[in-house]
Amino acid sequence: MFKILEKRVFSPIIKELVVDAPKVAKSCKAGQFIILRIQEEGERIPLTIADYDREKGTITIVFQEVGKSTTQLGQMEVGDYLKDFVGPLGEPSHIEKFDGTVVVVGGGVGIAPVHPIARDLKEAGNHVIGIIGSRSGDLLFWEDKMRAACSELLVTTDDGSYVRKGFVTDVMKEIIEAKGKENIPMVLAIGPQPMMRAVCNLTKDYGIKTIVSLNATMVDGTGMCGCCRVSIAGSTKFVCVDGPEFDGHDVDWLELGRRGGIFRDKEQQAMEHHECKCGSGCGGAK
Amino acid sequence: MTDAKKPKKEIKPVKNPMPAQDPLVRAKNFNEVATGYTMETVIDEAKRCLQCKKEPCRQGCPVEVDIPAFIGLVAEGNFAGAISKIKEKNALPAVCGRVCPQEAQCEKYCTLGKKHDSVGIGRIERFCADWELSTGVKVPEVAPPTGKRVAIVGSGPGGLTCAADLAKLGHQVTMFEALHVAGGVLMYGIPEFRLPKAVVQAEVDNLRKIGVQIEVNSVVGKFTTVDALMEEEGFDAVYIGTGAGLPYFMNIPGENACGVYSANEFLTRTNLMKAYQFPDYDTPIKLGKKVAVLGGGNVAMDSARTALRLGAEESWIVYRRSHEELPARKEEAEHAEEEGVKFALLTSPTEIIQNEDGWVTGMKCLKYELGEPDDSGRRRPVPIEGSEFLMDIDTVVVAIGQGPNPLVPRTTKGLELTKRGNIVADEKAATSKPGVYAGGDVVTGAATVILAMGAGRTAANSIHEYLSSK
């Protein structure tokens, strides 16, 4: 059992939990993920590690409530226990001192997993420009943590309700134009698929290498089931053991999007089943 | 029979049939197919044993159970004695009594089997194990602590056997399991209707009772390595039994379409995650009306039978050789057929067809004929030119085999591997790395539960010898 030690609510649907998981905290690296299970009947939920504290033995996760399981996770409070918590899984981010400016992009809840990678890139001696964006200002979180992790931080919102109006790609384009594409050896982008895809489309035009972290449907997370398979430059890879990070220009986004939707109607059914048990109009509460 | 002086015993020529759920009823539920002998039948079956002097059945058992002895005790109605006798050699009798291919092992060599049906050894073993589980398990004696610590990586049948043997010898055993429950393929792979998970759980609990520590949610190769276990955590020896946890695919177009599963995914969702109880359990599974399972082994049979139980209208085994070459146990293929699984034999797919949304809508196949025998001695399937046809299916389960999961082999320094990534181990289960032993599917490639158990037993003996000489 894994105790929830801290909880922060960033918006009605975006929440942070700090979980007591010393075994994971001891060995995890930026870019890796964990799989958790809330209870005996629960499914295995993969989430990228947003932060860790080796001394305290804790792992921080940030998630958006999109279905029954994440909604239920959002209902959990400090002092509650998760049934299972396993990791670190997947390959760590590739960290090195690049020649030039590294740009990291976090969209929506994707800001969280970008954070430890940005921090490591900066610690490796890189000049790291961070771009974070969300639909609106009230959904934005960790601006302070990202400001500390990056050398420079730029913020944007789709609706212009905070700092400026525009997509992360708009900001990205301005940076590339200002710095010159030859001075940006690497871009890392994590966020919703359409956002990562848009970043890749932009950087492809400039010929800038772009790493993305994919969030695929998984079961075991150790390469055993192949549920998370994705086509990378024409060959099949498993996100759980070969990834989760890949060269975004090699990803078959159409296939990834389709495979991500395999259980969509089942997810709806699970949500309805969950709500109908409650009967208090709580919208998915316990 | 060879002893002419003995009064001639009346031998029933036919094995007592295993009571089972009606095929058409069971094809719609996940309850165990074979319901087990009664006390009367088991004694009757045990009395069929000739208690012959040569005991050929024993050579057929990979874990060397004293078969005539336990059957003799059953014939006397001494079930407690019988199960103790079995457990001297077999840590998982309730599992083996259900899933061992007895027809290719103990029962194959049974003297009675030369003229009549062989004795139903597996069925008798199962009865004894179930009898013990229902009356209360006797905890076996454990030797005084040796002070030596052994890490077992993977809690499948090989790891469980190795752990049980070493714990009984007084070593302190910690078993690391990647998933959230122990049991490996017994939990995620073999379906509930063949091996109830409560049975596996009971066998695992028995290990805890003799002091085996089980750490679930622990992926060796990720949170730690085999090297770290020995150098930093103070383990004196390690057994690697990580199994065949890497699904093979056909490498044909369309294999990443929505509605294509590996057998591992299909079975793990259903068995381990209990998708058949969705939405009471959260993990979903989605299948259409017509399911094609590629392959002809036990895993393929399990998948095809599972598909029926999940509500498929048609469930097909698609296999490129003929019925005779099916690698599955005869009993499993028969059970599948009785339940309504259909067989597309001498058939192999060339492409999975998908619609504009990426969902499977059919499968292009070729018909095959059998040619000359290949290296395996089986007649080689040869495609028939111009035989291409479209199979009308909407779900595909790929069950053509599994390779060794690379997480542990790749992260262990100085471990010799084969080209396919299997760990190289000698007949005593020793690897190229001192103190590290390996066995089961990660060494041999995908095989059976009992062979993994045999390897676990061998490794336990070697580890005991190694630790005693240290």
Short mmCIF file of N, CA and C in Angstrom, two decimals, chain B residues 5-64:
data_model
loop_
_atom_site.label_atom_id
_atom_site.label_comp_id
_atom_site.label_asym_id
_atom_site.label_seq_id
_atom_site.Cartn_x
_atom_site.Cartn_y
_atom_site.Cartn_z
N LYS B 5 1.96 -64.82 -10.13
CA LYS B 5 1.50 -65.45 -8.89
C LYS B 5 0.40 -64.66 -8.20
N LYS B 6 0.37 -63.36 -8.47
CA LYS B 6 -0.65 -62.51 -7.83
C LYS B 6 -2.02 -62.93 -8.34
N PRO B 7 -3.01 -62.93 -7.44
CA PRO B 7 -4.36 -63.19 -7.95
C PRO B 7 -4.71 -62.12 -8.97
N LYS B 8 -5.23 -62.48 -10.06
CA LYS B 8 -5.51 -61.53 -11.14
C LYS B 8 -6.58 -60.54 -10.72
N LYS B 9 -6.19 -59.28 -10.82
CA LYS B 9 -7.09 -58.21 -10.40
C LYS B 9 -7.93 -57.79 -11.59
N GLU B 10 -9.21 -57.55 -11.30
CA GLU B 10 -10.10 -57.07 -12.37
C GLU B 10 -9.77 -55.60 -12.64
N ILE B 11 -9.32 -55.29 -13.85
CA ILE B 11 -8.93 -53.91 -14.16
C ILE B 11 -9.98 -53.26 -15.06
N LYS B 12 -10.43 -52.11 -14.61
CA LYS B 12 -11.33 -51.35 -15.49
C LYS B 12 -10.50 -50.79 -16.65
N PRO B 13 -10.86 -51.08 -17.85
CA PRO B 13 -10.01 -50.63 -18.97
C PRO B 13 -10.07 -49.11 -19.21
N VAL B 14 -11.16 -48.51 -18.78
CA VAL B 14 -11.36 -47.09 -19.12
C VAL B 14 -11.14 -46.20 -17.90
N LYS B 15 -10.43 -45.13 -18.14
CA LYS B 15 -10.19 -44.11 -17.11
C LYS B 15 -11.52 -43.50 -16.66
N ASN B 16 -11.67 -43.26 -15.37
CA ASN B 16 -12.88 -42.57 -14.91
C ASN B 16 -12.95 -41.19 -15.55
N PRO B 17 -14.04 -40.89 -16.23
CA PRO B 17 -14.10 -39.58 -16.91
C PRO B 17 -14.08 -38.43 -15.91
N MET B 18 -13.50 -37.32 -16.34
CA MET B 18 -13.47 -36.13 -15.50
C MET B 18 -14.81 -35.41 -15.63
N PRO B 19 -15.51 -35.25 -14.51
CA PRO B 19 -16.77 -34.50 -14.60
C PRO B 19 -16.50 -33.08 -15.07
N ALA B 20 -17.34 -32.60 -15.96
CA ALA B 20 -17.12 -31.26 -16.51
C ALA B 20 -18.45 -30.57 -16.76
N GLN B 21 -18.39 -29.26 -16.79
CA GLN B 21 -19.58 -28.50 -17.17
C GLN B 21 -19.94 -28.84 -18.61
N ASP B 22 -21.23 -28.79 -18.92
CA ASP B 22 -21.68 -29.00 -20.29
C ASP B 22 -21.01 -27.97 -21.22
N PRO B 23 -20.50 -28.44 -22.37
CA PRO B 23 -19.74 -27.52 -23.24
C PRO B 23 -20.48 -26.25 -23.61
N LEU B 24 -21.77 -26.36 -23.89
CA LEU B 24 -22.48 -25.17 -24.35
C LEU B 24 -22.78 -24.21 -23.20
N VAL B 25 -22.88 -24.76 -22.00
CA VAL B 25 -23.08 -23.91 -20.82
C VAL B 25 -21.76 -23.22 -20.47
N ARG B 26 -20.69 -24.03 -20.42
CA ARG B 26 -19.41 -23.47 -19.95
C ARG B 26 -18.82 -22.47 -20.93
N ALA B 27 -19.18 -22.59 -22.22
CA ALA B 27 -18.66 -21.64 -23.21
C ALA B 27 -19.17 -20.23 -22.95
N LYS B 28 -20.10 -20.09 -22.00
CA LYS B 28 -20.65 -18.77 -21.68
C LYS B 28 -20.26 -18.31 -20.27
N ASN B 29 -19.45 -19.10 -19.58
CA ASN B 29 -19.05 -18.63 -18.25
C ASN B 29 -17.56 -18.88 -18.01
N PHE B 30 -17.04 -18.27 -16.96
CA PHE B 30 -15.61 -18.40 -16.67
C PHE B 30 -15.33 -19.37 -15.53
N ASN B 31 -16.37 -20.12 -15.11
CA ASN B 31 -16.14 -21.10 -14.05
C ASN B 31 -15.31 -22.26 -14.56
N GLU B 32 -14.69 -22.97 -13.65
CA GLU B 32 -13.78 -24.04 -14.08
C GLU B 32 -14.53 -25.10 -14.88
N VAL B 33 -13.91 -25.48 -16.00
CA VAL B 33 -14.52 -26.45 -16.92
C VAL B 33 -14.61 -27.82 -16.26
N ALA B 34 -13.47 -28.31 -15.77
CA ALA B 34 -13.42 -29.63 -15.16
C ALA B 34 -13.71 -29.48 -13.67
N THR B 35 -14.73 -30.19 -13.19
CA THR B 35 -15.16 -29.93 -11.81
C THR B 35 -14.47 -30.84 -10.80
N GLY B 36 -13.76 -31.86 -11.26
CA GLY B 36 -12.98 -32.67 -10.33
C GLY B 36 -13.68 -33.97 -9.92
N TYR B 37 -12.86 -34.98 -9.60
CA TYR B 37 -13.38 -36.27 -9.14
C TYR B 37 -14.06 -36.13 -7.77
N THR B 38 -14.99 -37.05 -7.50
CA THR B 38 -15.53 -37.18 -6.14
C THR B 38 -14.62 -38.14 -5.38
N MET B 39 -14.89 -38.27 -4.08
CA MET B 39 -14.08 -39.17 -3.26
C MET B 39 -14.19 -40.61 -3.75
N GLU B 40 -15.40 -41.00 -4.14
CA GLU B 40 -15.62 -42.36 -4.62
C GLU B 40 -14.84 -42.60 -5.91
N THR B 41 -14.97 -41.65 -6.86
CA THR B 41 -14.30 -41.85 -8.15
C THR B 41 -12.79 -41.86 -7.99
N VAL B 42 -12.28 -41.02 -7.12
CA VAL B 42 -10.82 -40.93 -7.02
C VAL B 42 -10.24 -42.23 -6.46
N ILE B 43 -10.96 -42.83 -5.51
CA ILE B 43 -10.49 -44.11 -4.95
C ILE B 43 -10.59 -45.19 -6.02
N ASP B 44 -11.69 -45.17 -6.75
CA ASP B 44 -11.88 -46.13 -7.82
C ASP B 44 -10.76 -46.02 -8.86
N GLU B 45 -10.44 -44.76 -9.21
CA GLU B 45 -9.39 -44.55 -10.21
C GLU B 45 -8.02 -44.99 -9.66
N ALA B 46 -7.78 -44.69 -8.42
CA ALA B 46 -6.49 -45.06 -7.80
C ALA B 46 -6.33 -46.57 -7.77
N LYS B 47 -7.44 -47.27 -7.61
CA LYS B 47 -7.38 -48.74 -7.55
C LYS B 47 -7.07 -49.33 -8.92
N ARG B 48 -7.16 -48.55 -9.98
CA ARG B 48 -6.78 -49.04 -11.31
C ARG B 48 -5.27 -49.19 -11.43
N CYS B 49 -4.55 -48.47 -10.58
CA CYS B 49 -3.08 -48.53 -10.65
C CYS B 49 -2.59 -49.94 -10.29
N LEU B 50 -1.71 -50.47 -11.13
CA LEU B 50 -1.21 -51.83 -10.93
C LEU B 50 -0.16 -51.91 -9.82
N GLN B 51 0.33 -50.74 -9.38
CA GLN B 51 1.46 -50.70 -8.43
C GLN B 51 2.59 -51.59 -8.97
N CYS B 52 2.88 -51.45 -10.24
CA CYS B 52 3.88 -52.29 -10.89
C CYS B 52 5.28 -51.95 -10.36
N LYS B 53 6.17 -52.91 -10.47
CA LYS B 53 7.49 -52.74 -9.86
C LYS B 53 8.36 -51.72 -10.59
N LYS B 54 8.16 -51.64 -11.91
CA LYS B 54 9.06 -50.79 -12.69
C LYS B 54 8.80 -49.29 -12.53
N GLU B 55 7.59 -48.95 -12.11
CA GLU B 55 7.21 -47.54 -11.89
C GLU B 55 7.62 -46.63 -13.05
N PRO B 56 7.28 -46.96 -14.27
CA PRO B 56 7.72 -46.13 -15.40
C PRO B 56 7.16 -44.70 -15.36
N CYS B 57 6.02 -44.54 -14.70
CA CYS B 57 5.39 -43.21 -14.64
C CYS B 57 6.34 -42.17 -14.05
N ARG B 58 7.18 -42.63 -13.09
CA ARG B 58 8.03 -41.67 -12.38
C ARG B 58 9.04 -41.00 -13.29
N GLN B 59 9.51 -41.73 -14.32
CA GLN B 59 10.49 -41.13 -15.22
C GLN B 59 9.86 -40.04 -16.07
N GLY B 60 8.52 -40.05 -16.15
CA GLY B 60 7.85 -39.04 -16.96
C GLY B 60 7.56 -37.76 -16.22
N CYS B 61 7.92 -37.72 -14.92
CA CYS B 61 7.57 -36.52 -14.13
C CYS B 61 8.79 -35.61 -13.96
N PRO B 62 8.72 -34.40 -14.51
CA PRO B 62 9.87 -33.49 -14.42
C PRO B 62 10.25 -33.12 -12.98
N VAL B 63 9.32 -33.28 -12.01
CA VAL B 63 9.71 -32.97 -10.63
C VAL B 63 9.79 -34.23 -9.77
N GLU B 64 9.78 -35.38 -10.40
CA GLU B 64 10.06 -36.66 -9.75
C GLU B 64 9.13 -37.03 -8.61
#
